[in-house]
Short mmCIF file of C-alpha atoms in Angstrom, two decimals:
data_model
loop_
_atom_site.label_atom_id
_atom_site.label_comp_id
_atom_site.label_asym_id
_atom_site.label_seq_id
_atom_site.Cartn_x
_atom_site.Cartn_y
_atom_site.Cartn_z
CA MET A 811 -15.81 -10.59 -6.63
CA SER A 812 -13.17 -11.70 -4.10
CA THR A 813 -13.44 -11.67 -0.33
CA ALA A 814 -11.38 -8.99 1.35
CA ARG A 815 -10.67 -7.36 4.68
CA VAL A 816 -10.47 -3.65 5.35
CA ASN A 817 -9.18 -1.64 8.29
CA THR A 818 -8.48 2.10 8.33
CA HIS A 819 -7.73 5.04 10.56
CA SER A 820 -10.38 7.54 11.45
CA ASP A 821 -10.21 11.22 12.31
CA ALA A 822 -12.31 12.79 15.03
CA SER A 823 -14.77 14.52 12.74
CA GLY A 824 -18.36 13.26 12.23
CA GLY A 825 -19.54 10.00 10.83
CA VAL A 826 -20.93 8.89 7.52
CA SER A 827 -22.83 5.68 6.80
CA CYS A 828 -23.66 4.30 3.36
CA PRO A 829 -26.12 1.42 3.84
CA ALA A 830 -26.11 0.57 0.14
CA SER A 831 -22.41 -0.26 0.19
CA GLY A 832 -22.02 -1.16 3.82
CA ILE A 833 -19.29 1.45 4.23
CA GLU A 834 -19.35 3.03 7.65
CA ARG A 835 -17.24 5.82 9.08
CA HIS A 836 -17.30 5.95 12.85
CA ALA A 837 -16.55 9.16 14.69
CA MET A 838 -14.83 9.46 18.03
CA VAL A 839 -17.52 10.09 20.64
CA GLY A 840 -16.58 12.88 23.03
CA ALA A 841 -13.07 12.28 24.33
CA THR A 842 -13.44 8.51 24.09
CA PRO A 843 -12.35 6.86 20.81
CA ALA A 844 -14.90 4.65 19.13
CA PRO A 845 -13.80 1.04 19.61
CA SER A 846 -11.58 -0.38 16.92
CA GLY A 847 -12.37 -3.65 15.30
CA LEU A 848 -12.78 -5.71 12.18
CA ARG A 849 -15.87 -6.48 10.12
CA ARG A 850 -16.20 -8.77 7.17
CA GLY A 851 -15.74 -7.13 3.80
CA LEU A 852 -15.88 -7.80 0.10
CA ALA A 853 -13.83 -6.09 -2.53
CA ALA A 854 -14.03 -6.31 -6.29
CA LEU A 855 -10.47 -5.80 -7.49
CA ARG A 856 -10.48 -5.15 -11.21
CA ALA A 857 -7.16 -5.83 -12.88
CA GLY A 858 -5.54 -2.79 -14.45
CA ALA A 859 -8.14 -0.24 -13.44
CA LEU A 860 -7.59 -0.92 -9.72
CA SER A 861 -11.23 -0.16 -9.03
CA ILE A 862 -12.53 -1.41 -5.74
CA ALA A 863 -15.95 -1.82 -4.16
CA VAL A 864 -15.59 -2.08 -0.42
CA PHE A 865 -18.21 -3.55 1.87
CA GLY A 866 -18.28 -3.60 5.66
CA ALA A 867 -15.23 -1.44 6.36
CA VAL A 868 -14.48 -0.27 9.86
CA PHE A 869 -12.56 2.91 10.40
CA GLY A 870 -10.74 2.37 13.68
CA PRO A 871 -9.32 5.22 15.78
CA TRP A 872 -5.72 6.35 15.71
CA PHE A 873 -4.22 6.10 19.19
CA GLY A 874 -0.93 7.83 18.32
CA THR A 875 0.83 10.03 20.87
CA GLY A 876 0.30 13.24 18.95
CA ALA A 877 3.86 14.39 19.46
CA SER A 878 5.16 16.71 16.77
CA SER A 879 8.06 14.40 15.93
CA ALA A 880 5.62 11.54 15.37
CA ALA A 881 3.42 13.76 13.23
CA GLN A 882 6.36 14.78 11.08
CA ALA A 883 7.36 11.13 10.67
CA ALA A 884 3.80 10.24 9.67
CA ASP A 885 3.83 12.86 6.91
CA ALA A 886 6.45 10.80 5.08
CA SER A 887 4.98 7.39 5.94
CA ILE A 888 3.33 4.82 3.70
CA VAL A 889 0.35 4.30 6.03
CA MET A 890 -1.37 7.47 7.20
CA ARG A 891 -4.60 8.54 8.82
CA GLY A 892 -7.52 7.88 6.45
CA ASP A 893 -5.81 5.01 4.61
CA ALA A 894 -7.36 1.61 3.99
CA VAL A 895 -5.51 -1.68 3.78
CA VAL A 896 -7.39 -4.09 1.49
CA THR A 897 -6.67 -7.75 0.79
CA GLY A 898 -7.90 -9.87 -2.10
CA PHE A 899 -6.93 -12.68 -4.44
CA SER A 900 -3.90 -11.75 -6.53
CA GLY A 901 -5.23 -13.31 -9.73
CA THR A 902 -3.81 -15.86 -12.15
CA LYS A 903 -1.59 -16.14 -15.21
CA THR A 904 -1.66 -18.74 -17.95
CA ASP A 905 1.65 -19.84 -19.48
CA THR A 906 2.01 -19.20 -23.18
CA PRO A 907 2.45 -20.52 -25.78
CA LEU A 908 0.03 -23.26 -24.84
CA PRO A 909 0.39 -26.68 -26.56
CA ALA A 910 -2.75 -27.75 -28.39
CA ASP A 911 -3.13 -30.90 -26.27
CA VAL A 912 -2.89 -29.09 -22.93
CA HIS A 913 -5.90 -27.64 -21.14
CA PRO A 914 -5.35 -23.96 -20.22
CA LEU A 915 -6.12 -24.69 -16.53
CA ASP A 916 -3.17 -27.07 -16.39
CA ARG A 917 -0.90 -24.17 -17.21
CA THR A 918 -2.67 -21.57 -15.06
CA PHE A 919 -0.83 -20.42 -11.96
CA ILE A 920 -1.12 -17.75 -9.30
CA ASP A 921 0.04 -14.37 -10.55
CA LEU A 922 3.12 -13.63 -8.46
CA ASP A 923 3.05 -9.99 -9.53
CA GLY A 924 -0.61 -9.57 -8.63
CA ALA A 925 -1.53 -7.61 -5.51
CA ALA A 926 -2.38 -9.68 -2.45
CA ALA A 927 -2.87 -6.49 -0.43
CA GLN A 928 -3.11 -2.80 -1.34
CA ILE A 929 -3.09 0.46 0.57
CA PHE A 930 -5.46 3.22 -0.54
CA ASP A 931 -5.80 6.84 0.54
CA LEU A 932 -9.54 7.17 1.11
CA SER A 933 -9.29 10.96 1.29
CA LYS A 934 -8.75 10.89 -2.48
CA LEU A 935 -12.00 9.22 -3.43
CA GLY A 936 -13.08 12.49 -5.04
CA THR A 937 -16.56 12.48 -3.51
CA ALA A 938 -18.45 11.46 -0.41
CA PRO A 939 -18.94 7.67 -0.11
CA ARG A 940 -22.15 6.65 -1.86
CA GLY A 941 -21.48 3.01 -2.55
CA GLN A 942 -19.85 3.81 -5.91
CA LEU A 943 -16.80 2.23 -7.49
CA SER A 944 -13.63 4.25 -7.15
CA ASP A 945 -10.59 4.40 -9.39
CA VAL A 946 -8.33 5.82 -6.67
CA PRO A 947 -4.82 4.43 -7.27
CA ALA A 948 -3.13 2.24 -4.69
CA LYS A 949 -0.35 3.86 -2.66
CA LEU A 950 1.32 0.53 -2.24
CA LYS A 951 0.79 -2.94 -3.72
CA ILE A 952 2.06 -5.96 -1.85
CA LYS A 953 2.66 -8.76 -4.34
CA ALA A 954 1.75 -12.40 -3.92
CA SER A 955 5.44 -13.17 -4.37
CA GLU A 956 6.06 -11.49 -1.00
CA THR A 957 3.25 -12.82 1.20
CA GLY A 958 1.31 -15.36 -0.77
CA GLN A 959 -2.48 -15.04 -0.38
CA VAL A 960 -3.66 -13.10 2.66
CA PHE A 961 -7.06 -12.30 4.14
CA GLY A 962 -7.15 -11.00 7.73
CA VAL A 963 -5.77 -7.50 8.28
CA THR A 964 -5.35 -5.13 11.19
CA LEU A 965 -3.38 -2.00 12.06
CA ASP A 966 -1.50 -1.21 15.26
CA ASP A 967 -1.47 2.29 16.72
CA GLY A 968 1.97 3.33 15.49
CA GLN A 969 2.91 4.25 19.01
CA GLY A 970 6.12 6.24 19.08
CA THR A 971 6.40 6.52 15.29
CA GLY A 972 3.08 8.05 14.19
CA ALA A 973 2.88 5.47 11.41
CA PRO A 974 0.74 2.40 12.12
CA ASN A 975 1.96 -0.96 10.88
CA ALA A 976 -0.33 -3.40 9.07
CA TYR A 977 -0.55 -7.14 9.81
CA LEU A 978 -1.77 -9.66 7.22
CA THR A 979 -2.71 -13.31 7.75
CA ALA A 980 -2.05 -16.25 5.43
CA THR A 981 -5.23 -17.73 4.00
CA SER A 982 -6.77 -20.66 2.14
CA MET A 983 -9.82 -18.48 1.38
CA TYR A 984 -9.15 -18.57 -2.36
CA GLY A 985 -8.40 -22.30 -2.52
CA LEU A 986 -5.35 -24.44 -1.86
CA HIS A 987 -3.25 -24.80 -4.98
CA ILE A 988 -0.53 -27.43 -5.40
CA VAL A 989 1.97 -28.23 -8.13
CA SER A 990 4.66 -30.73 -9.01
CA LYS A 991 7.82 -30.45 -11.11
CA ASP A 992 8.44 -32.51 -14.22
CA GLY A 993 11.83 -33.77 -15.35
CA ALA A 994 12.62 -30.42 -16.97
CA GLY A 995 11.84 -28.55 -13.76
CA ARG A 996 8.60 -27.12 -15.15
CA LEU A 997 5.68 -26.72 -12.81
CA ASN A 998 2.51 -28.73 -13.43
CA ARG A 999 -0.73 -27.87 -11.70
CA LEU A 1000 -2.23 -30.69 -9.64
CA VAL A 1001 -5.85 -31.29 -8.71
CA THR A 1002 -5.08 -34.14 -6.28
CA GLY A 1003 -2.15 -34.89 -4.01
CA ALA A 1004 0.89 -36.73 -5.34
CA ASP A 1005 4.42 -37.63 -4.39
CA GLY A 1006 6.55 -34.53 -4.63
CA ALA A 1007 3.57 -32.17 -4.49
CA MET A 1008 4.31 -28.67 -3.20
CA TRP A 1009 2.47 -25.44 -2.63
CA MET A 1010 2.03 -23.41 -5.80
CA PRO A 1011 4.27 -20.33 -5.76
CA GLY A 1012 2.17 -17.43 -4.52
CA GLN A 1013 -0.05 -19.62 -2.31
CA PHE A 1014 1.94 -18.86 0.84
CA GLY A 1015 4.92 -16.55 1.38
CA LEU A 1016 7.51 -19.27 1.30
CA THR A 1017 10.29 -16.95 0.16
CA LYS A 1018 10.04 -15.13 3.51
CA GLY A 1019 9.92 -18.32 5.53
CA GLY A 1020 6.14 -18.17 5.72
CA THR A 1021 3.79 -21.06 6.35
CA PRO A 1022 -0.02 -21.43 6.17
CA GLY A 1023 0.05 -20.00 9.70
CA ALA A 1024 2.06 -16.91 8.82
CA ILE A 1025 1.41 -13.31 9.85
CA TYR A 1026 3.18 -10.67 7.81
CA LYS A 1027 3.99 -7.16 8.99
CA VAL A 1028 3.93 -4.19 6.64
CA ASP A 1029 6.07 -1.39 8.03
CA GLY A 1030 3.92 1.73 8.19
CA LYS A 1031 6.82 4.05 7.45
CA THR A 1032 8.61 2.22 4.64
CA GLY A 1033 6.13 -0.36 3.34
CA ALA A 1034 8.72 -3.13 3.86
CA VAL A 1035 7.15 -6.58 4.34
CA THR A 1036 8.56 -9.02 6.89
CA LEU A 1037 7.43 -12.26 8.52
CA PHE A 1038 5.94 -11.22 11.87
CA ALA A 1039 5.11 -14.68 13.23
CA ALA A 1040 4.37 -18.24 12.15
CA ILE A 1041 1.55 -19.65 14.25
CA LYS A 1042 2.07 -23.19 15.50
CA HIS A 1043 0.20 -25.53 17.81
CA ASP A 1044 2.14 -27.92 20.02
CA GLY A 1045 5.19 -27.15 17.91
CA ARG A 1046 3.48 -28.12 14.66
CA ASP A 1047 3.03 -25.78 11.70
CA ASN A 1048 -0.41 -25.05 10.31
CA ALA A 1049 -1.03 -27.72 7.67
CA GLY A 1050 -2.95 -25.57 5.18
CA PRO A 1051 -6.24 -24.16 6.50
CA GLY A 1052 -4.44 -20.95 7.37
CA LEU A 1053 -5.52 -18.13 9.68
CA GLY A 1054 -8.70 -16.14 9.97
CA ASN A 1055 -9.34 -12.77 11.60
CA ILE A 1056 -6.70 -10.67 13.28
CA THR A 1057 -7.10 -7.62 15.48
CA PHE A 1058 -4.94 -5.29 17.57
CA ASP A 1059 -5.70 -4.26 21.14
CA ALA A 1060 -4.24 -0.84 21.93
CA LYS A 1061 -4.61 -1.21 25.70
CA THR A 1062 -2.47 -4.34 25.96
CA GLN A 1063 -0.40 -3.67 22.83
CA GLN A 1064 -1.16 -7.20 21.68
CA VAL A 1065 -2.40 -8.89 18.54
CA PHE A 1066 -5.09 -11.61 18.55
CA VAL A 1067 -5.48 -14.00 15.63
CA SER A 1068 -7.75 -16.98 14.94
CA ASP A 1069 -6.37 -20.29 13.73
CA LEU A 1070 -8.64 -22.03 11.20
CA GLU A 1071 -6.94 -25.40 11.70
CA THR A 1072 -7.42 -25.69 15.47
CA GLY A 1073 -10.14 -23.10 16.13
CA MET A 1074 -7.88 -21.47 18.70
CA ILE A 1075 -7.19 -17.77 19.20
CA HIS A 1076 -3.55 -16.89 19.63
CA ARG A 1077 -2.26 -13.82 21.46
CA LEU A 1078 1.03 -12.20 20.46
CA THR A 1079 3.00 -9.19 21.61
CA LEU A 1080 4.28 -6.70 19.04
CA ASP A 1081 7.61 -8.53 18.83
CA GLY A 1082 5.76 -11.51 17.30
CA ARG A 1083 5.89 -13.75 20.36
#
């Protein structure tokens, strides 16, 4: 079972709580939206079947404008009301054929095609939440080749577009994996540091200019993934611990993210600054 983060949109109709699974659905009380937020969650992501078991999800409110143009745009968007964005380890692959004198772990690498984050439509669970596993298919899979491993996740309010954007934080939650290259350019997995050591492909989103302090933005309309920000401290990149939780404040239109290297909380506007 891998650690995951969940954040969704809620509608204004009643609330359901499933203590056995930790899933909670929070209604909007009167005319005041229930406060948005993040809780810790666990997800079991089973390869192939895409079954998930979600624990500790928070269904935050949708603060969209309600304009008809925004509603029409949302109808064709990737992220919609009732969707969940779930992160988890993307998995591994072992190179084959494997020489007889080589241990399989020495040829085991992060699966670049595995999903580091997925978007699910929770309205298609098929039944009321009772803590059961669900085989609902993912609407979108964000590969490790795009973002590397991610953990923290939040959604903005989609103001002006009707389609909230998702934000994912780089993580060392699933370990820090390094490799070196031999004379033939082949990657070799390392268990200790060495001259020429580098991050294993799929550890961090290096192809998008990401670092261990990266925040990635998933466009709520198109699903396109871009580098939103790279958190630094005193001009220095995060060295590897990565980031922790991230949340969006609708009142200030700002994002807050915790830095696991320094213990600091960084505040960014929606332009990534």
